Short mmCIF file of C-alpha atoms in Angstrom, two decimals:
data_model
loop_
_atom_site.label_atom_id
_atom_site.label_comp_id
_atom_site.label_asym_id
_atom_site.label_seq_id
_atom_site.Cartn_x
_atom_site.Cartn_y
_atom_site.Cartn_z
CA UNK A 1 -141.22 -183.68 -4.38
CA UNK A 2 -142.18 -187.32 -3.92
CA UNK A 3 -144.02 -187.36 -7.24
CA UNK A 4 -140.97 -185.86 -8.98
CA UNK A 5 -138.67 -188.37 -7.28
CA UNK A 6 -140.88 -191.28 -8.32
CA UNK A 7 -141.13 -190.09 -11.91
CA UNK A 8 -137.38 -189.56 -12.21
CA UNK A 9 -136.79 -193.00 -10.65
CA UNK A 10 -139.04 -194.57 -13.27
CA UNK A 11 -137.24 -192.69 -16.05
CA UNK A 12 -133.87 -193.84 -14.67
CA UNK A 13 -135.12 -197.44 -14.54
CA UNK A 14 -136.18 -197.24 -18.19
CA UNK A 15 -132.80 -195.81 -19.20
CA UNK A 16 -131.07 -198.47 -17.10
CA UNK A 17 -133.12 -201.19 -18.79
CA UNK A 18 -132.07 -199.92 -22.22
CA UNK A 19 -128.41 -199.89 -21.13
CA UNK A 20 -128.52 -203.05 -18.99
CA UNK A 21 -127.54 -201.09 -15.87
CA UNK A 22 -128.89 -201.48 -12.34
CA UNK A 23 -130.18 -198.36 -10.57
CA UNK A 24 -127.25 -198.33 -8.14
CA UNK A 25 -124.79 -198.73 -11.04
CA UNK A 26 -126.31 -195.67 -12.72
CA UNK A 27 -126.13 -193.70 -9.47
CA UNK A 28 -122.45 -194.52 -9.01
CA UNK A 29 -121.69 -193.84 -12.67
CA UNK A 30 -123.35 -190.43 -12.31
CA UNK A 31 -121.22 -189.63 -9.26
CA UNK A 32 -118.02 -190.60 -11.09
CA UNK A 33 -119.08 -188.64 -14.19
CA UNK A 34 -119.90 -185.48 -12.26
CA UNK A 35 -117.35 -185.59 -9.42
CA UNK A 36 -114.61 -187.88 -10.66
CA UNK A 37 -112.11 -189.16 -11.13
CA UNK A 38 -112.47 -190.69 -7.67
CA UNK A 39 -110.93 -193.42 -5.62
CA UNK A 40 -113.23 -196.39 -5.00
CA UNK A 41 -113.23 -195.50 -1.29
CA UNK A 42 -114.28 -191.89 -1.95
CA UNK A 43 -116.99 -193.11 -4.33
CA UNK A 44 -118.29 -195.60 -1.75
CA UNK A 45 -118.42 -192.81 0.83
CA UNK A 46 -120.29 -190.48 -1.55
CA UNK A 47 -122.74 -193.22 -2.49
CA UNK A 48 -123.21 -194.34 1.12
CA UNK A 49 -122.15 -197.89 0.26
CA UNK A 50 -119.85 -200.45 1.82
CA UNK A 51 -116.51 -200.70 -0.04
CA UNK A 52 -117.12 -204.40 -0.81
CA UNK A 53 -120.42 -203.49 -2.46
CA UNK A 54 -118.64 -200.80 -4.45
CA UNK A 55 -116.17 -203.37 -5.79
CA UNK A 56 -118.99 -205.36 -7.38
CA UNK A 57 -120.54 -202.23 -8.88
CA UNK A 58 -117.22 -201.10 -10.33
CA UNK A 59 -116.58 -204.59 -11.72
CA UNK A 60 -119.93 -204.45 -13.60
CA UNK A 61 -119.36 -200.90 -14.86
CA UNK A 62 -115.84 -201.72 -16.02
CA UNK A 63 -116.90 -204.94 -17.81
CA UNK A 64 -119.64 -202.99 -19.62
CA UNK A 65 -117.18 -200.28 -20.70
CA UNK A 66 -118.59 -197.41 -18.65
CA UNK A 67 -115.54 -196.75 -16.45
CA UNK A 68 -111.85 -197.52 -16.20
CA UNK A 69 -109.74 -198.08 -13.12
CA UNK A 70 -106.31 -196.51 -13.39
CA UNK A 71 -103.30 -196.54 -11.14
CA UNK A 72 -102.58 -193.17 -9.57
CA UNK A 73 -99.36 -191.76 -11.04
CA UNK A 74 -98.24 -190.41 -7.65
CA UNK A 75 -99.01 -193.62 -5.71
CA UNK A 76 -99.04 -196.75 -7.87
CA UNK A 77 -100.91 -198.64 -5.12
CA UNK A 78 -103.88 -196.26 -5.33
CA UNK A 79 -106.64 -196.72 -7.91
CA UNK A 80 -108.67 -193.96 -9.52
CA UNK A 81 -112.03 -194.55 -11.21
CA UNK A 82 -112.80 -192.51 -14.31
CA UNK A 83 -115.93 -192.49 -16.49
CA UNK A 84 -115.51 -193.04 -20.22
CA UNK A 85 -117.06 -190.05 -22.02
CA UNK A 86 -118.08 -191.89 -25.21
CA UNK A 87 -120.46 -194.14 -23.28
CA UNK A 88 -121.92 -191.08 -21.55
CA UNK A 89 -123.12 -189.84 -24.93
CA UNK A 90 -125.09 -193.06 -25.31
CA UNK A 91 -126.86 -192.44 -22.01
CA UNK A 92 -127.38 -188.76 -22.74
CA UNK A 93 -129.29 -189.70 -25.89
CA UNK A 94 -131.78 -191.69 -23.83
CA UNK A 95 -132.41 -188.67 -21.62
CA UNK A 96 -132.83 -186.34 -24.62
CA UNK A 97 -136.63 -186.26 -24.34
CA UNK A 98 -136.50 -185.21 -20.70
CA UNK A 99 -133.73 -182.69 -21.37
CA UNK A 100 -135.75 -181.10 -24.18
CA UNK A 101 -138.83 -180.93 -21.96
CA UNK A 102 -136.81 -179.34 -19.13
CA UNK A 103 -135.39 -176.73 -21.53
CA UNK A 104 -138.94 -175.81 -22.54
CA UNK A 105 -140.06 -175.58 -18.90
CA UNK A 106 -137.08 -173.40 -17.94
CA UNK A 107 -137.80 -171.08 -20.87
CA UNK A 108 -141.12 -170.21 -19.20
CA UNK A 109 -139.33 -168.57 -16.22
CA UNK A 110 -137.24 -165.43 -15.97
CA UNK A 111 -133.71 -165.43 -14.52
CA UNK A 112 -134.86 -164.42 -11.04
CA UNK A 113 -137.42 -167.20 -10.90
CA UNK A 114 -134.85 -169.73 -12.10
CA UNK A 115 -132.42 -168.58 -9.40
CA UNK A 116 -135.16 -169.08 -6.80
CA UNK A 117 -135.93 -172.59 -8.08
CA UNK A 118 -132.20 -173.42 -8.19
CA UNK A 119 -131.78 -172.15 -4.62
CA UNK A 120 -134.71 -174.28 -3.42
CA UNK A 121 -133.36 -177.38 -5.17
CA UNK A 122 -129.86 -176.82 -3.74
CA UNK A 123 -131.26 -176.47 -0.22
CA UNK A 124 -133.51 -179.54 -0.63
CA UNK A 125 -130.52 -181.52 -1.91
CA UNK A 126 -128.47 -180.40 1.10
CA UNK A 127 -131.26 -181.46 3.46
CA UNK A 128 -131.37 -184.86 1.79
CA UNK A 129 -127.59 -185.19 2.02
CA UNK A 130 -127.67 -184.35 5.74
CA UNK A 131 -130.52 -186.80 6.43
CA UNK A 132 -128.68 -189.54 4.49
CA UNK A 133 -125.44 -188.88 6.37
CA UNK A 134 -127.23 -188.91 9.73
CA UNK A 135 -128.93 -192.24 8.96
CA UNK A 136 -125.74 -193.85 7.67
CA UNK A 137 -123.78 -192.65 10.72
CA UNK A 138 -126.30 -194.29 13.06
CA UNK A 139 -126.22 -197.64 11.22
#
């Protein structure tokens, strides 16, 4: 797992270098893309970051055209962060090699094996989420 984590971190750094994005900016952009639109506070909570830190990240992502901040229609004081899909295509292209390789790897397994792998990954992700929450709660 550590080897996989390290390799994916290196891949993310290379993609970030091509796009002029910091690792934490890419992490937050991924959260907004997959779970958004989100309020900055909800995003900070999900990312385990202080709201003031999140403001700087969102400023960089907005200036670079990756996200927009919009006023909530129901409460004009509230702000919602939304990823811009056209920029996501740019990032997706840089991950194309890895995505193609993963498709080939998955094709080597039957549906039952893939369900087992998916179950393991979901449980490992949950364990990581719990450990992260526990550490952030004690800080």
